[in-house]
Every structure is written in C-alpha cells, then in structure tokens.
Amino acid sequence: MQVAKVIVDVPSRQTNIPFSYLIPDNLSDSVTVGMRVQVPFGRRKITGFVVELSDHSDFDGKLKPIEALIDLTPVINPELMDLAVKMSQTTYSFLISCLQTMLPGGMRTSFAKRITAKSEQVVKENDWLFQGKSSVEINPSTTAESTTKKLLDLNKSDEIVVDYVLKRNSSAIEVLGIKATMTPEQLDKQRGLIRANATSQHKLLNVLSEQNNAKLLQSDLVKSGISASAIKSAIDKGWAKQIKIHQNRNPFMQPVKQTSALKLNVAQQNAVDKVSLSIDERDATRFLLEGVTGSGKTEVYLQSMAHALEQGRTALMLVPEITLTPQIVNRIRSRFGDQVAMLHSAMSNGERFDEWQRINRGKAKVVVGVRSAIFAPIKNLGVIIVDEEHDSSYKQSDNPRYQTREVAKFRADYNHCPVVFGSATPSLESRARAQKGVYQLLSLPKRINDQVLPKVDVVDMRQELKNSGSLLSAPLQEKITEKLSRHEQIILMLNRRGYASFLMCRDCGYVPQCPNCDISLTVHKNSHSLQCHYCGHQEPIPTECPMCHSKRIRNFGYGSEQLEEQVKELFPDARTLRMDVDTTRKKGSHERIIDAFANHEADILLGTQMIAKGLDFPDVTLVGVLNSDSALQFPDFRSSERTFELLTQVAGRAGRADKVGEVVIQTYNPNHYAIKFAKTQDYEGFYQKEMGIRRLGKYPPFYYTIKITGNSKNENTVMTRMVALTSYLKEHLSSKAIVLGPTPKMITRVNNQYYYQIIIKYRFEDQLQSALNRILNDSQKLKDVQLSIDNEPLDFM
DNA sequence: AGCACGCCGACT
DNA sequence: GTCGGCGTGCTC
C-alpha cells in the first residue's frame, strides 16, 4: 500500500494535521514530498501538499485516493518543508498557511464550482444562471447567499450536476494591447473628424499609422502620454481592435552596464574578510554590520556575495519593502549580471512566478528581494544578507507572523552559511546580541570620502506655536527660501501616524466617527469623502454639523495634502511633489515620483515616512521633519527607537555629494533623548540609554514577548474570556513570567468587533508553547472569541 | 473553511 | 404536518 500524508488547504485547527491518501498506481512513481495534489475532502475537491510518503496509515477509515497531481516537480524542497514545520510551531499558525506563504502569489490554485444542467428544460427555466449555456462556472467565495440557496434546491431536485474544476491563476502572461484595423490612409482621413485639441487621439493616430502592423501594448501607449480613454475611443471608432498580447516578461527594464568591485577601505576590507572566511569554513556565523549612511555597507554585501559565488555557492539578499528600488537592483545586477533574480511586491504575479521558477530550476545564483524572498527556493546558499535589519517590514503583520531575521538564521544553519545583518541603526535586539558575542560585530565607522555628517538643528515648536502656529517654523521657512534661491532641492517629511486630518465642528466640537470602529473618520480631499482607515467605511463630507447644524465644520489636524497647500501658499514659485499612500497607490507611481524628483522636475518633495528610506538624491541639501515626535506620543515601548531610527535615516538623506546637508527637526519634545541623540547622530549613545530603559521596564531585548489578541462582537464576552486566559496562563507559567492584561486595545472596536489583548513577558518558560497551543485548541470549541497569537510583536498596541 | 446532519419555531 | 433557522461535528 502506498500512502501520501497530505496537508490540505483548509486553514483550521482541526485540519492542521496530515490526512492520508492512497497513491493510485498510475501516480506511484511521480508523487514526491513537496508536491501539490488534488484530493477529495468530504464532498469537496481541494488542493494539498504532500508532506510524507509511507506504506501505511494510522487512520482506521477507508482511504480515498489522490485524484491528480498539480505539480510535476516539488514546489517545496526538503529545506523549506523543515522550515515550514518549524515556522508553524513558532508562529502558532497553520502549517498550510506557512506552506502557502512560501510560494509566490498567483501560484495558488483554487477550485471553481461548475454547474451543469441536466436538460435543456433546466437551462431555459434558469436563464438567470445559465444564460443560454448548458454549463457555468461559479466562484464559491463570491457567490451570494440567495444564489447558493437556489443552487441547493436545483441540486436537490436533481436538475443539475455540480463538480469542481481546477483554476490555476498563475502566470497570466496576457496583457492588453491594440492593433490597427485601418490602413494608414484610412487613419489619415480620421484626423479630420476629431477635434484639433484632442491631442491624445492625434498622437494615437500617428502611432497607429506609423506602426500599422504592430501589436501595441496598452501600457506602453499610456506611458508615452496617450490616455486610456483615447485608446478606448479608438476601439469604439473602429481604428483599432483590442487584442491580448502574450508577453515575455522581464522584470528588469533596461540592460545595465557591467561594473566591477570598488576599492575598499580598511574597515570594509576587514568586514569582507571576516564574512568570506566564514563562507569558506561553512559556519553559520551571524554578523552585525553597523555603519552610518554612506559608510559603504552595500559594497561589503556585494563583495561578500561575490565571494560566495566564487566558491560555487549562491547568495540571498533581503532589503526592506520601500528600499527595493530599481537603483538598488541595478547596482546588484551590474555586478552579477543575469544570474540575479528579483522578488518584489511591486512586480506582477506573473513576473514573480517567472523569477521564482528560474530560482527553483537553479538558473539564478543571486536572489534579491523583500521579506517573502527569504523563502526563495535557492539551493546551496553561501551567504544571506539582511540589509536595514531593523526595518519593521521584516516582520509579517498577519498570519503567519514570522520575523524574517529568524527565518534567515534557520536557513543559515541549514546551509552552513553566514548571515550579515546590516544597519546604521540596528534593532536593540541585534545590537544587544552583538554585545553578548552571539553576533559578531563589524563596524564601518567612517563615511566614504570623509563626507561630513549633516548639520542638524532642532526647533522647539512650543515656542513656534506662540509665534505663528504654522506647520513650518520660521527657521525652516528661512532655510527653504535660501535653498530655493540656490536651486537646491528640499525634502519635507510629515510623520503622518496619528496626524491624519479629520473633521471638527468649530462650534460644538463634534468629530465624525466611524459607525463600526472607535476612531474618527479621515478627510480625503481628492475623493471628497470621509473614510475609515480600519474598516474602509466611506461617507460624504457633511456641509453642516449633524449635531448642532452649524456650518462651521472644518478640517482639523494636518495631512500631507494640507502640508502641500501650505507650502504652495508660502512658496508660490516652488514646484512641489507629494509622495504618500494616496499618490503612490498605483503600480509604478512610486518610481515615477522618485524619478521626477531626481530629474529636478520639482524643488520640494514632501510626504510621509516612505521618503525617508533608502533614497539617494545628491542635490538635496535640506531635509525638514515637521512633526518628528508624533511617534513619541504613542504609548509603546519601541516609540523612542522608531523615532531615533527615522530621524537618523532622514538625516542621512541630506547632502550626500559635495554639498553639506542641513536637517531641521521640529519637535515639541526638544529634550527627549531620542531627539537629542538623533541631533548628534549618536547611535551608540542612544543604544546605551535605551537599553537602560528597556532593562528597567523589562522589555525586549531583556525579555521575550508574546501578544495574545482576542476579539468578539460582544465586548463582555471577550473581556471575560481574556480574564480567564490570564489566570490560566498565570497558573501554568513560572512565577517569573509576567502576564499583563487583559487590556482593551487602543482602538477597541474595529468593524464592530471588540479587541482585547494580553502581553506575556518572559525569559525561560518551557511550558509556554504547550500552554499557548492548549489555549488555541480550547478556543476552537468556544468560537465566540477569535484568538490570535503574535510571537515577538512589533508593538504592544 | 465548507458542508451536512439534526433538532426546534412559524407557516403553506 | 413541513420549511427552514443555525448549532455541532466531520472531513483521510
């Protein structure tokens, strides 16, 4: 008997165990661990991952056979299989979720329900469903309840057959395009029929007649300034027809010039030597590479990776979400050429699938990517680089809540290779480990070419408030004027957390709240609506106060939109660019804004955090942080660390070329240590001070932490359950463990669900994992409260 | 998560 | 009497 143990694609606690299936004879040679299979499960058909092959099963019932193979080669290799199991244990999440997150998005398969009528009569009677066809496909997750009921009836009366068809939503390599249907002569005549000022349509006519036989990509046309509506009207007017183009995807836009290794300074050379030695000796040393912006960390990464390749091994480099710009990728590709594969969230599903496939086939020797790239199926790793290791995007915020740094260590152990964690402002956890000798510390103390650090001014906004109340302090305004007159560029950053603009009645103080959540609604000017950032609720902006009917209901607080308005008022001649979630929502718009600013199409770039990181504009000589301390307002133990990090990062943006940069930090807490150390760019000073505070507060890195969140639509139910959990935990953990709570979350109600949390702080608790698993299992039965566990949460909020 | 079975209220 | 509400439990 040949049996495959399968983890089925049903994310629930009861199905979080392998199910046994018979391997039919025709598949007996092909089924391997790590492949996905199609199996019957109850009445349904679903996908699953083969996790083990065996000659027997412990299940007493009758085994069903595997129906089909989805993959011809394993998609999860043995290393990743081990990792998935370990990860599901440490993150308290389902094994199936871990396996799924390892695959590139778009490779997920799902089943569509196919409804087939048993007779012509049935088709006719149910035109709402069949619309003349004898068989239709239905997506189970988007089917309305009323439809489901009707289908059930039809099924009962034996009028239809329901089965399932596999839907593979990967690699849709088809993109929209158009092709001319008229000859150039005919197109010429069309010119007379459209308005002279319809520039977009004229342009399109030119392109159509010049490239009369070509298949034109819609995205290329839009890029060259032809509007989508012009394309649409071209199709309507019969100039061209819409076609689907099979595109050979290549995520790298242009070819890059080959570059070679740069000369290293003493500290850099030392770092490269240490890492190389560790690669040669195949030991899984963890390095912490600490060096300020401009100290040449990237060159150390590149030469370490080059060394791994020389030894016939491979390299994996991780960068934070927003830092993975074409600039960075090109720098890596210029060194390693076509052996580089890139995995980035801004790529399309299809592009990522292609890159993943190249890696899985062993065609790529270097992988560069964001968080999820840590699961790239690259074999024979020689070195792993985690750049900006403190960055919060390395922790996944939903299940499985893994920390990329920890996954990197697992893979390093498995491959016997070193990991290099690099940062100008390392996380306290990593820096403390370096202190204890768990990580090996490598320092790059000097900036390349002995560039001077920018000059940082701190402006006390409490004084400024008395004077004007403007967002921009007088000293900052002066500096902006000065830089503008010299045609130098400026970056203004607004830390938007908690500073979104809301509506308030000037007469009675009423602030519109979200009906589903405990939070005020945010004003969105461009869509002219009030929106809730937590549940997505939208409503129109009222013209009068619903409470007191006053007309004096106005914006309050500052968003980047308000900032832009104010800047335009104060500096009418300056050209501004805004970069925030609103202006970067569309794919590629992020790059477009960066390029535009780099090309001096604007004098002032303003926006939120995302402009702080990784960008390199040599002509920026002034950076202003308008509300540097808004993070400090948050009651969270990491708020100082975040503030310091952010300010240090932004300061690094100013004056990287020959010009000395200036930084203006506006704050209401000029005496806060995070601000003071940021002013002098003194990471080590900050580290010492912050460690003292963490020790006193029994926070990480002195204690490990776990956050348990519970939610329910009834506030009392969650509260009682969480109180019970707290006493259970106190009973089952040692007296040294600290169990805090339960406390309502800062925003207690979201989407009409009430959220409460418990924090556990501990050092050594061997009973913890089993206690938490028991809690999760029990909560399966009592499903009035939803529980989720976050191991080493980023915040306690 | 689905999907079915099963046990109690308001209706042709 | 039955249709249908959703609580409970299983899926190899």
XYZ file of N, CA and C (backbone and C1' of nucleotides) in Angstrom, chain A residues 20 40-42 59 64, chain C residues 5 8-12:
60
model
N -4.295 11.088 5.295
C -3.698 10.042 4.453
C -4.519 9.798 3.201
N -9.908 14.537 -2.827
C -11.291 14.695 -2.363
C -11.279 14.895 -0.856
N -12.080 15.819 -0.377
C -12.124 16.103 1.056
C -13.578 16.324 1.425
N -14.182 15.319 2.046
C -15.620 15.402 2.262
C -16.280 15.404 0.911
N -4.927 5.897 10.104
C -6.355 6.200 10.030
C -7.155 4.909 9.871
N -9.206 7.479 0.757
C -9.557 7.874 -0.606
C -8.276 8.056 -1.394
P -33.912 30.214 6.510
O -33.088 30.476 7.852
C -33.598 31.357 8.865
C -33.407 30.743 10.257
C -31.956 30.409 10.597
O -31.310 31.560 11.147
C -33.420 28.653 11.279
P -23.578 24.127 19.927
O -23.289 22.920 18.933
C -24.232 21.856 18.821
C -23.589 20.674 18.133
C -22.084 20.498 18.386
O -21.794 19.112 18.487
C -22.449 20.756 16.077
P -20.351 18.571 18.951
O -20.110 17.376 17.918
C -21.080 17.081 16.906
C -20.373 16.590 15.654
C -18.868 16.351 15.791
O -18.516 15.304 14.909
C -19.195 17.945 14.135
P -17.298 14.333 15.168
O -16.861 14.017 13.677
C -17.826 13.518 12.762
C -17.426 13.919 11.356
C -15.958 13.634 11.024
O -15.901 12.874 9.844
C -16.521 15.853 10.442
P -14.552 12.021 9.539
O -14.144 12.618 8.122
C -15.154 12.824 7.134
C -14.684 13.906 6.195
C -13.247 13.717 5.721
O -13.208 13.882 4.312
C -13.557 15.903 6.518
P -12.625 12.663 3.489
O -11.901 11.838 4.635
C -11.348 10.616 4.338
C -10.064 10.752 3.577
C -9.353 9.433 3.398
O -8.535 9.456 2.270
C -8.248 10.720 5.059
